[in-house]
Coordinates of C-alpha atoms in Angstrom, one line a residue:
M990 CA 92.2 253.3 299.9
A991 CA 89.4 251.9 297.6
D992 CA 85.8 252.6 298.6
T993 CA 84.4 249.2 299.7
Q994 CA 81.0 250.5 300.7
P995 CA 78.0 249.5 298.6
K996 CA 76.6 252.2 296.4
H997 CA 73.2 251.9 298.0
A998 CA 74.6 253.3 301.2
K999 CA 75.2 256.6 299.3
H1000 CA 72.1 256.8 297.1
G1001 CA 69.4 255.0 299.2
A1002 CA 66.6 253.8 297.0
A1003 CA 66.7 256.7 294.6
G1004 CA 66.0 255.8 291.0
E1005 CA 64.3 252.5 291.8
G1006 CA 60.7 251.6 290.9
P1007 CA 58.1 251.4 293.7
L1008 CA 58.4 247.7 294.2
A1009 CA 62.2 247.8 294.4
R1010 CA 62.0 250.7 296.8
T1011 CA 59.6 248.7 299.0
A1012 CA 61.8 245.7 299.0
L1013 CA 64.9 247.7 299.9
R1014 CA 63.1 249.4 302.8
F1015 CA 61.8 246.1 304.1
T1016 CA 65.3 244.6 303.7
A1017 CA 66.9 247.5 305.6
F1018 CA 64.3 247.0 308.4
T1019 CA 64.9 243.2 308.6
E1020 CA 68.7 243.6 308.5
K1021 CA 68.5 245.9 311.5
W1022 CA 65.7 244.4 313.6
L1023 CA 65.0 240.8 312.6
P1024 CA 66.7 238.1 314.7
D1025 CA 68.4 235.1 313.1
A1026 CA 66.3 232.0 312.4
F1027 CA 67.1 230.5 315.8
G1028 CA 65.9 233.6 317.6
F1029 CA 62.7 233.5 315.5
V1030 CA 61.7 230.1 316.8
L1031 CA 62.6 231.1 320.4
V1032 CA 60.2 234.1 320.1
G1033 CA 57.6 232.0 318.3
T1034 CA 57.5 229.5 321.1
F1035 CA 56.4 232.1 323.6
V1036 CA 54.0 233.8 321.2
V1037 CA 52.1 230.6 320.9
L1038 CA 52.3 230.0 324.7
L1039 CA 50.9 233.5 325.5
F1040 CA 48.2 233.0 322.8
G1041 CA 47.2 229.8 324.5
L1042 CA 47.0 231.4 327.9
A1043 CA 45.0 234.3 326.5
T1044 CA 42.4 231.9 324.9
G1045 CA 41.9 229.9 328.1
E1046 CA 44.2 227.0 327.7
P1047 CA 45.6 225.6 331.0
L1048 CA 49.3 225.9 331.7
L1049 CA 49.7 222.6 333.4
K1050 CA 47.6 219.5 332.6
R1051 CA 48.3 215.9 331.7
P1052 CA 45.6 213.5 330.5
D1053 CA 45.3 210.1 332.3
D1054 CA 45.8 208.1 329.1
P1055 CA 49.6 208.1 328.3
A1056 CA 48.8 207.6 324.6
A1057 CA 46.5 210.6 324.4
T1058 CA 47.2 213.3 321.9
E1059 CA 44.8 215.9 323.3
G1060 CA 43.8 217.4 326.6
F1061 CA 47.3 218.6 327.5
G1062 CA 48.2 221.9 329.2
L1063 CA 50.5 224.1 327.3
V1064 CA 53.7 223.2 329.2
D1065 CA 53.0 219.4 329.0
A1066 CA 52.0 219.8 325.3
W1067 CA 55.3 221.5 324.6
G1068 CA 57.2 218.6 326.2
A1069 CA 55.1 216.0 324.4
G1070 CA 55.7 217.6 321.1
F1071 CA 59.4 218.4 321.5
W1072 CA 60.6 215.1 320.1
S1073 CA 57.5 214.4 318.0
L1074 CA 59.3 215.4 314.8
I1075 CA 62.5 213.5 315.5
T1076 CA 61.9 211.0 312.6
F1077 CA 61.0 213.9 310.3
T1078 CA 64.1 215.8 311.5
L1079 CA 66.4 213.0 310.4
Q1080 CA 64.5 212.7 307.1
M1081 CA 64.9 216.4 306.5
A1082 CA 68.6 216.4 307.3
M1083 CA 69.1 213.5 305.0
I1084 CA 67.1 215.1 302.2
I1085 CA 69.2 218.2 302.5
I1086 CA 72.5 216.3 302.4
G1087 CA 71.3 214.1 299.6
G1088 CA 70.1 217.0 297.6
Y1089 CA 73.5 218.7 298.1
A1090 CA 75.4 215.6 297.1
V1091 CA 73.3 215.4 293.9
A1092 CA 73.6 219.1 293.1
T1093 CA 77.4 219.1 293.5
S1094 CA 78.0 216.0 291.4
G1095 CA 79.9 216.6 288.2
P1096 CA 77.0 216.3 285.7
V1097 CA 74.6 218.4 287.7
A1098 CA 77.3 221.0 288.6
R1099 CA 78.0 221.4 284.8
L1100 CA 74.3 221.8 284.2
I1101 CA 74.1 224.5 286.9
A1102 CA 77.2 226.2 285.4
R1103 CA 75.5 226.3 282.0
L1104 CA 72.3 227.7 283.3
A1105 CA 74.1 230.3 285.3
R1106 CA 75.6 231.8 282.1
I1107 CA 72.1 232.5 280.7
P1108 CA 71.3 235.8 282.5
T1109 CA 73.5 238.8 281.7
S1110 CA 71.9 241.7 283.6
P1111 CA 71.4 242.1 287.4
R1112 CA 67.6 242.3 287.1
G1113 CA 67.5 239.4 284.6
A1114 CA 69.6 237.3 287.0
V1115 CA 67.2 237.8 289.9
A1116 CA 64.2 236.9 287.7
F1117 CA 65.9 233.9 286.2
V1118 CA 66.8 232.4 289.5
A1119 CA 63.2 232.9 290.7
A1120 CA 61.9 231.1 287.5
V1121 CA 64.2 228.2 287.8
A1122 CA 63.8 227.8 291.6
M1123 CA 60.0 227.7 291.3
L1124 CA 60.2 225.1 288.4
A1125 CA 62.6 223.0 290.4
S1126 CA 60.4 223.1 293.5
Y1127 CA 57.4 222.0 291.5
L1128 CA 59.4 218.9 290.5
N1129 CA 60.7 218.3 294.0
W1130 CA 60.9 220.8 296.9
A1131 CA 63.8 219.3 298.7
F1132 CA 66.1 219.1 295.6
S1133 CA 65.1 222.7 294.7
L1134 CA 66.4 224.1 298.1
I1135 CA 69.9 223.0 297.3
F1136 CA 69.8 223.2 293.5
A1137 CA 68.5 226.8 293.4
A1138 CA 70.9 228.0 296.2
I1139 CA 73.9 226.7 294.3
L1140 CA 72.5 228.2 291.1
A1141 CA 72.1 231.5 292.8
R1142 CA 75.8 231.5 293.9
E1143 CA 77.0 230.6 290.4
V1144 CA 74.7 233.3 288.9
A1145 CA 76.1 235.9 291.3
R1146 CA 79.6 234.9 290.2
N1147 CA 78.8 235.4 286.6
V1148 CA 76.7 238.6 287.1
P1149 CA 78.7 240.2 289.9
K1150 CA 76.6 243.4 290.0
A1151 CA 73.4 241.5 290.9
D1152 CA 72.1 242.0 294.4
Y1153 CA 73.2 238.9 296.3
R1154 CA 70.4 239.2 298.9
A1155 CA 67.7 239.3 296.2
L1156 CA 69.3 236.2 294.5
G1157 CA 69.1 234.4 297.8
A1158 CA 65.5 235.3 298.3
M1159 CA 64.6 234.1 294.8
A1160 CA 66.4 230.8 295.3
F1161 CA 63.9 230.1 298.1
L1162 CA 60.9 231.4 296.2
G1163 CA 59.6 228.0 295.1
L1164 CA 59.1 226.9 298.7
G1165 CA 56.9 230.0 299.2
T1166 CA 54.7 229.6 296.1
V1167 CA 54.2 226.4 294.1
W1168 CA 56.0 223.5 295.8
A1169 CA 52.9 222.1 297.5
Q1170 CA 51.1 222.1 294.2
G1171 CA 53.9 220.1 292.6
L1172 CA 54.9 216.4 292.4
S1173 CA 56.2 216.3 296.0
G1174 CA 53.3 218.2 297.7
S1175 CA 52.6 216.6 301.0
A1176 CA 48.9 217.1 301.4
A1177 CA 47.9 215.9 297.9
L1178 CA 50.1 212.8 298.2
Q1179 CA 48.7 212.0 301.6
V1180 CA 45.0 212.1 300.6
A1181 CA 45.8 210.1 297.5
S1182 CA 47.2 207.2 299.5
P1183 CA 45.3 205.1 302.0
S1184 CA 48.5 204.1 303.7
S1185 CA 49.5 207.7 304.3
S1186 CA 46.2 209.3 305.1
P1187 CA 45.0 208.9 308.8
A1188 CA 41.8 207.0 309.3
P1189 CA 39.8 210.1 310.6
V1190 CA 40.7 212.0 307.4
Q1191 CA 39.6 209.1 305.2
E1192 CA 36.2 209.0 307.0
V1193 CA 35.7 212.7 306.3
I1194 CA 36.7 212.1 302.6
R1195 CA 34.1 209.3 302.3
A1196 CA 31.5 211.6 303.7
A1197 CA 32.4 214.0 300.9
G1198 CA 31.5 211.4 298.3
H1199 CA 34.8 209.6 297.7
S1200 CA 33.8 206.0 298.6
S1201 CA 37.4 204.8 298.6
G1202 CA 38.4 207.3 301.3
V1203 CA 41.1 208.8 299.1
I1204 CA 41.2 211.7 296.7
P1205 CA 43.3 210.9 293.5
L1206 CA 45.8 213.5 292.3
S1207 CA 43.5 214.0 289.2
D1208 CA 41.0 215.6 291.6
T1209 CA 43.6 217.8 293.4
I1210 CA 46.8 219.2 291.9
F1211 CA 46.1 217.9 288.4
T1212 CA 42.7 219.5 287.9
W1213 CA 42.8 222.2 285.2
Q1214 CA 41.8 224.8 287.9
A1215 CA 44.7 223.8 290.1
L1216 CA 47.1 224.0 287.2
V1217 CA 45.9 227.4 286.2
A1218 CA 46.1 228.7 289.7
T1219 CA 49.7 227.3 290.0
L1220 CA 50.7 228.9 286.7
F1221 CA 49.1 232.2 287.8
V1222 CA 51.1 232.3 291.0
Y1223 CA 54.3 231.3 289.1
C1224 CA 53.9 234.2 286.7
V1225 CA 53.2 236.6 289.5
G1226 CA 56.4 235.4 291.3
V1227 CA 58.6 235.8 288.2
A1228 CA 57.2 239.3 287.5
M1229 CA 57.7 240.4 291.1
A1230 CA 61.2 239.1 291.0
W1231 CA 61.9 241.3 288.0
F1232 CA 60.4 244.4 289.6
V1233 CA 61.9 244.1 293.1
A1234 CA 65.4 243.5 291.9
P1235 CA 67.4 246.7 292.7
G1236 CA 69.6 248.4 290.2
E1237 CA 73.4 248.4 290.3
D1238 CA 73.5 251.6 292.4
N1239 CA 71.5 250.0 295.2
A1240 CA 72.6 246.4 295.0
K1241 CA 74.5 244.7 297.8
T1242 CA 76.7 242.2 295.9
A1243 CA 78.5 239.2 297.3
Q1244 CA 81.7 241.2 297.4
H1245 CA 80.0 243.9 299.5
L1246 CA 78.8 241.2 301.9
G1247 CA 82.3 239.7 302.2
I1248 CA 81.3 236.4 300.6
E1249 CA 83.8 234.7 298.4
L1250 CA 82.3 232.9 295.4
K1251 CA 84.4 230.1 294.1
P1252 CA 83.6 228.6 290.7
L1253 CA 81.4 225.5 290.8
I1254 CA 83.6 223.7 288.2
G1255 CA 87.0 224.2 286.7
R1256 CA 90.0 226.0 288.0
G1257 CA 89.6 227.2 291.6
S1258 CA 86.6 225.0 292.3
A1259 CA 86.4 222.9 295.5
Y1260 CA 85.0 220.2 293.2
S1261 CA 87.8 219.9 290.7
G1262 CA 87.6 216.1 290.7
Q1263 CA 91.0 215.7 292.5
R1264 CA 91.5 214.0 295.8
G1265 CA 92.0 216.4 298.6
D1266 CA 95.0 214.7 300.1
T1267 CA 98.4 214.3 298.6
E1268 CA 99.5 211.2 300.4
A1269 CA 100.7 208.2 298.3
R1270 CA 97.9 205.9 297.7
R1271 CA 97.9 202.6 299.6
P1272 CA 96.9 199.3 297.9
G1273 CA 94.0 199.2 300.3
D1274 CA 92.7 202.6 298.9
W1275 CA 91.4 200.9 295.8
L1276 CA 87.9 200.6 297.3
E1277 CA 87.6 204.3 297.7
H1278 CA 88.5 204.9 294.1
S1279 CA 86.8 202.0 292.4
P1280 CA 83.2 202.5 291.3
L1281 CA 82.5 198.8 291.6
F1282 CA 80.7 198.8 295.0
S1283 CA 79.0 202.1 294.2
L1284 CA 77.4 200.5 291.2
L1285 CA 76.5 197.4 293.2
V1286 CA 74.7 199.5 295.8
V1287 CA 72.9 201.4 293.1
L1288 CA 71.9 198.1 291.5
L1289 CA 70.7 196.8 294.8
G1290 CA 68.6 199.9 295.5
T1291 CA 67.2 200.0 292.0
V1292 CA 65.9 196.5 292.2
Y1293 CA 64.3 197.3 295.5
L1294 CA 62.6 200.5 294.1
V1295 CA 61.3 198.6 291.1
R1296 CA 59.7 196.0 293.4
Y1297 CA 58.5 198.8 295.8
F1298 CA 56.6 200.7 293.0
D1299 CA 55.4 197.5 291.3
G1300 CA 51.6 197.7 291.1
K1301 CA 51.4 201.1 292.8
S1302 CA 50.7 204.6 291.7
F1303 CA 54.1 206.3 291.6
F1304 CA 53.0 209.5 293.2
S1305 CA 50.9 207.8 295.8
A1306 CA 53.7 205.5 296.8
L1307 CA 56.3 208.3 296.9
D1308 CA 57.2 209.3 300.5
L1309 CA 60.2 211.0 302.2
N1310 CA 62.0 207.7 302.8
T1311 CA 61.7 206.8 299.2
V1312 CA 62.8 210.3 298.0
N1313 CA 65.8 210.0 300.3
L1314 CA 66.7 206.6 298.9
I1315 CA 66.4 207.9 295.3
L1316 CA 68.6 210.9 296.1
F1317 CA 71.2 208.7 297.8
L1318 CA 71.4 206.3 294.9
L1319 CA 71.5 209.1 292.3
A1320 CA 74.2 210.9 294.2
L1321 CA 76.2 207.7 294.5
L1322 CA 75.9 207.1 290.8
L1323 CA 76.7 210.7 289.7
H1324 CA 79.8 210.9 292.0
W1325 CA 80.9 207.5 290.6
R1326 CA 83.8 207.0 293.1
P1327 CA 83.1 206.5 296.8
W1328 CA 85.6 209.1 298.0
R1329 CA 83.8 211.8 296.0
M1330 CA 80.4 210.8 297.5
A1331 CA 81.9 210.9 301.0
R1332 CA 83.3 214.4 300.4
A1333 CA 80.0 215.7 299.1
V1334 CA 78.2 214.4 302.2
R1335 CA 80.8 215.9 304.5
D1336 CA 80.6 219.3 302.8
G1337 CA 76.8 219.2 302.7
A1338 CA 76.3 218.3 306.4
P1339 CA 76.6 221.9 307.7
A1340 CA 73.6 222.9 305.6
A1341 CA 71.5 220.6 307.9
A1342 CA 72.8 222.1 311.2
G1343 CA 69.9 224.5 311.5
V1344 CA 67.4 221.8 311.0
L1345 CA 68.9 219.7 313.8
L1346 CA 68.9 222.6 316.2
Q1347 CA 65.5 224.1 315.4
F1348 CA 63.2 221.2 314.5
P1349 CA 62.8 220.0 318.1
L1350 CA 61.6 223.6 319.1
Y1351 CA 59.2 223.6 316.2
G1352 CA 58.0 220.2 317.5
G1353 CA 57.3 221.9 320.8
I1354 CA 55.2 224.6 319.0
F1355 CA 53.4 221.9 317.1
G1356 CA 52.6 220.2 320.4
M1357 CA 51.2 223.3 322.0
I1358 CA 48.9 223.8 319.0
A1359 CA 48.0 220.2 318.2
Y1360 CA 47.7 218.6 321.7
T1361 CA 45.7 221.5 323.2
G1362 CA 42.5 223.2 322.2
I1363 CA 44.2 225.9 320.2
S1364 CA 43.8 224.3 316.8
A1365 CA 40.1 223.4 317.2
R1366 CA 39.3 226.9 318.6
L1367 CA 40.9 228.6 315.6
A1368 CA 39.0 226.2 313.3
G1369 CA 35.7 227.0 315.1
W1370 CA 36.3 230.7 314.5
L1371 CA 37.0 230.0 310.9
V1372 CA 33.8 228.1 310.2
Q1373 CA 31.6 230.6 312.0
A1374 CA 32.9 233.3 309.7
S1375 CA 32.5 231.3 306.5
N1376 CA 30.1 230.6 303.7
Q1377 CA 30.6 228.7 300.4
F1378 CA 32.3 231.6 298.7
L1379 CA 34.5 232.8 301.6
F1380 CA 35.5 229.4 302.9
P1381 CA 38.4 228.7 300.5
P1382 CA 40.2 232.1 300.9
L1383 CA 39.6 232.0 304.7
V1384 CA 41.1 228.5 304.9
A1385 CA 44.1 229.7 302.8
I1386 CA 44.6 232.6 305.2
Y1387 CA 44.3 230.3 308.3
S1388 CA 46.7 227.8 306.8
C1389 CA 49.2 230.5 306.1
V1390 CA 48.9 231.9 309.7
L1391 CA 49.2 228.5 311.2
G1392 CA 52.1 227.7 308.9
V1393 CA 54.2 230.4 310.5
F1394 CA 54.1 228.4 313.7
V1395 CA 53.9 224.9 312.4
P1396 CA 56.1 225.0 309.3
S1397 CA 55.6 221.5 308.0
G1398 CA 53.1 221.0 305.2
G1399 CA 52.6 217.3 305.9
S1400 CA 52.4 217.4 309.7
K1401 CA 50.2 220.5 309.6
W1402 CA 47.8 218.9 307.2
V1403 CA 47.2 216.1 309.7
I1404 CA 46.2 218.8 312.2
E1405 CA 43.9 220.7 309.8
A1406 CA 42.5 218.0 307.5
P1407 CA 39.7 216.6 309.8
Y1408 CA 38.0 219.8 310.7
V1409 CA 38.8 221.7 307.4
L1410 CA 37.3 218.9 305.3
E1411 CA 34.4 218.4 307.7
A1412 CA 33.6 222.1 307.4
A1413 CA 33.9 221.8 303.6
N1414 CA 31.3 219.0 303.7
Q1415 CA 29.0 221.1 305.8
L1416 CA 29.3 224.1 303.4
E1417 CA 29.2 221.8 300.3
V1418 CA 32.6 222.9 299.0
D1419 CA 34.6 220.3 297.0
A1420 CA 37.1 218.4 299.2
G1421 CA 39.7 218.1 296.4
W1422 CA 39.7 221.8 295.9
M1423 CA 40.3 222.4 299.6
V1424 CA 43.5 220.4 299.3
V1425 CA 44.6 222.8 296.6
V1426 CA 43.5 225.8 298.8
Y1427 CA 45.5 224.4 301.7
D1428 CA 48.6 223.9 299.5
L1429 CA 48.7 227.4 298.2
G1430 CA 48.0 229.0 301.5
E1431 CA 50.4 226.9 303.5
A1432 CA 53.2 227.5 301.0
S1433 CA 52.9 231.3 301.4
A1434 CA 53.8 231.1 305.1
N1435 CA 57.3 230.1 304.2
L1436 CA 57.9 233.6 302.9
L1437 CA 57.2 234.9 306.4
Q1438 CA 59.4 232.7 308.6
P1439 CA 62.9 231.3 308.2
F1440 CA 62.4 227.6 309.0
W1441 CA 62.8 226.2 305.5
M1442 CA 65.3 228.9 304.5
L1443 CA 68.0 227.3 306.6
P1444 CA 69.6 225.0 304.0
T1445 CA 69.5 227.8 301.3
L1446 CA 71.0 230.3 303.7
A1447 CA 73.7 227.9 304.8
I1448 CA 74.8 227.4 301.2
L1449 CA 74.7 231.1 300.3
G1450 CA 76.4 232.2 303.5
L1451 CA 73.6 234.6 304.4
K1452 CA 71.4 235.2 307.4
A1453 CA 67.6 235.2 307.4
R1454 CA 67.5 238.9 308.0
D1455 CA 69.4 239.4 304.7
I1456 CA 66.6 238.0 302.5
M1457 CA 63.4 238.3 304.5
G1458 CA 62.8 241.9 303.3
Y1459 CA 62.6 240.5 299.8
T1460 CA 60.5 237.5 300.7
F1461 CA 58.0 239.6 302.6
T1462 CA 57.7 241.9 299.6
L1463 CA 57.0 238.8 297.4
F1464 CA 54.5 237.6 299.9
L1465 CA 52.5 240.8 299.5
A1466 CA 51.9 239.9 295.8
C1467 CA 52.1 236.1 295.7
F1468 CA 49.7 235.5 298.6
P1469 CA 46.9 237.8 297.2
A1470 CA 47.4 236.1 293.9
A1471 CA 46.9 232.7 295.5
L1472 CA 43.7 234.0 297.3
L1473 CA 42.3 235.3 294.1
A1474 CA 43.0 232.1 292.3
V1475 CA 41.4 229.8 295.0
T1476 CA 38.4 232.0 295.2
L1477 CA 37.6 232.5 291.5
L1478 CA 38.8 229.1 290.1
A1479 CA 36.8 226.9 292.5
P1480 CA 35.7 223.9 290.4
H1481 CA 32.5 223.3 292.2
V1482 CA 30.2 225.5 294.4
T1483 CA 28.9 222.4 295.9
G1484 CA 30.6 219.2 296.9
S1485 CA 30.7 216.2 294.7

């Protein structure tokens, strides 16, 4: 009988470099001890609850004003927050399905297949997926989750000796490094738009010297310091991917994990372009096969988008609903025939299952932090320990820690922005730079918890414990790189 055990089971981490050995040890630990993503949020709920009790928050308390968003006890705050992300949940589910539909369309699938043929060695394959995933996340984080996951599968098929767990971790790397500094970064887009930024945040921004109450992208993610910081973290991420990739003797391939990798295009592909059923076509089926109404819907949506963006800054006007509409129209156009679009949506829906299950629980965690005194208490400790030089790295650390429990860059920014920017004003630290600091710190938290890994994991057929040893190892390098960058590249010692 053939030996089906992975070679690493025999040789351990022998012959690997120190970073690869570290990654393999962390991965062995997480594979054994780490719960699945759903277990992680269950445990996280009670970690926050116990922390609140330990810091003096009441267990049961409800404010008299039914519209209040503060003054709750922990249990009531959990209940108030449980459905607070329901709109965001549907937006995230749609963005995952839309991204999947775009990525599995014929033209994009052919692009992925060509890219997947570039790497030829196991180590090169891991580094290549990391580089492409981070670049894609800089352009759009939601699309990158799906695009990079499908790319990782196709690379694993072309380079079968590559470690499949490492490829999965690298497919997610963009969400843990540069996404928030990119074109879809939540915080930067919020402060650049008066319609997206809450009034209290705009008041603090005016106090910082921006009379309009907004901070343009040219003062946040497009400053030369922010671009250098992003490039620095990007390079560290690619280098780490190269060094943590295990050799053939220690790799767990897709075959070792029992995962079948079908080709993305061509013979054997689920997307061969043929209709799944073999029944004779009825005259009424012409609508499913004709591109006529697909093109009419695309035309309708395009006219709307042109009118929507007319007279507005593109990046300021871009929000999740608009991104979802663009993905929907693009997928409809690329699939051409309605039945292909319907199939892609049906096949992509399972990737959103984890979001539908876990987002309400994260909403409860959000409520316990935002609707009680926990968030303000943490901020007070932060300011007391800060000065001009230490404030940026301390905010990055705080944003990372809070991001483990409130894993939403946009929602968490609403929590942090008023007191972080107010403290920056008091310490005379540039407000635009603090948005950059928040972005880099907040993104790093994604390497420590599996919330945003769910779509990637669903496509790859992996569990969170399979890749989190690698993501934690990457965190140990990428997060210090971000701290170093936000400390040394600060554009102003004093506020503008």
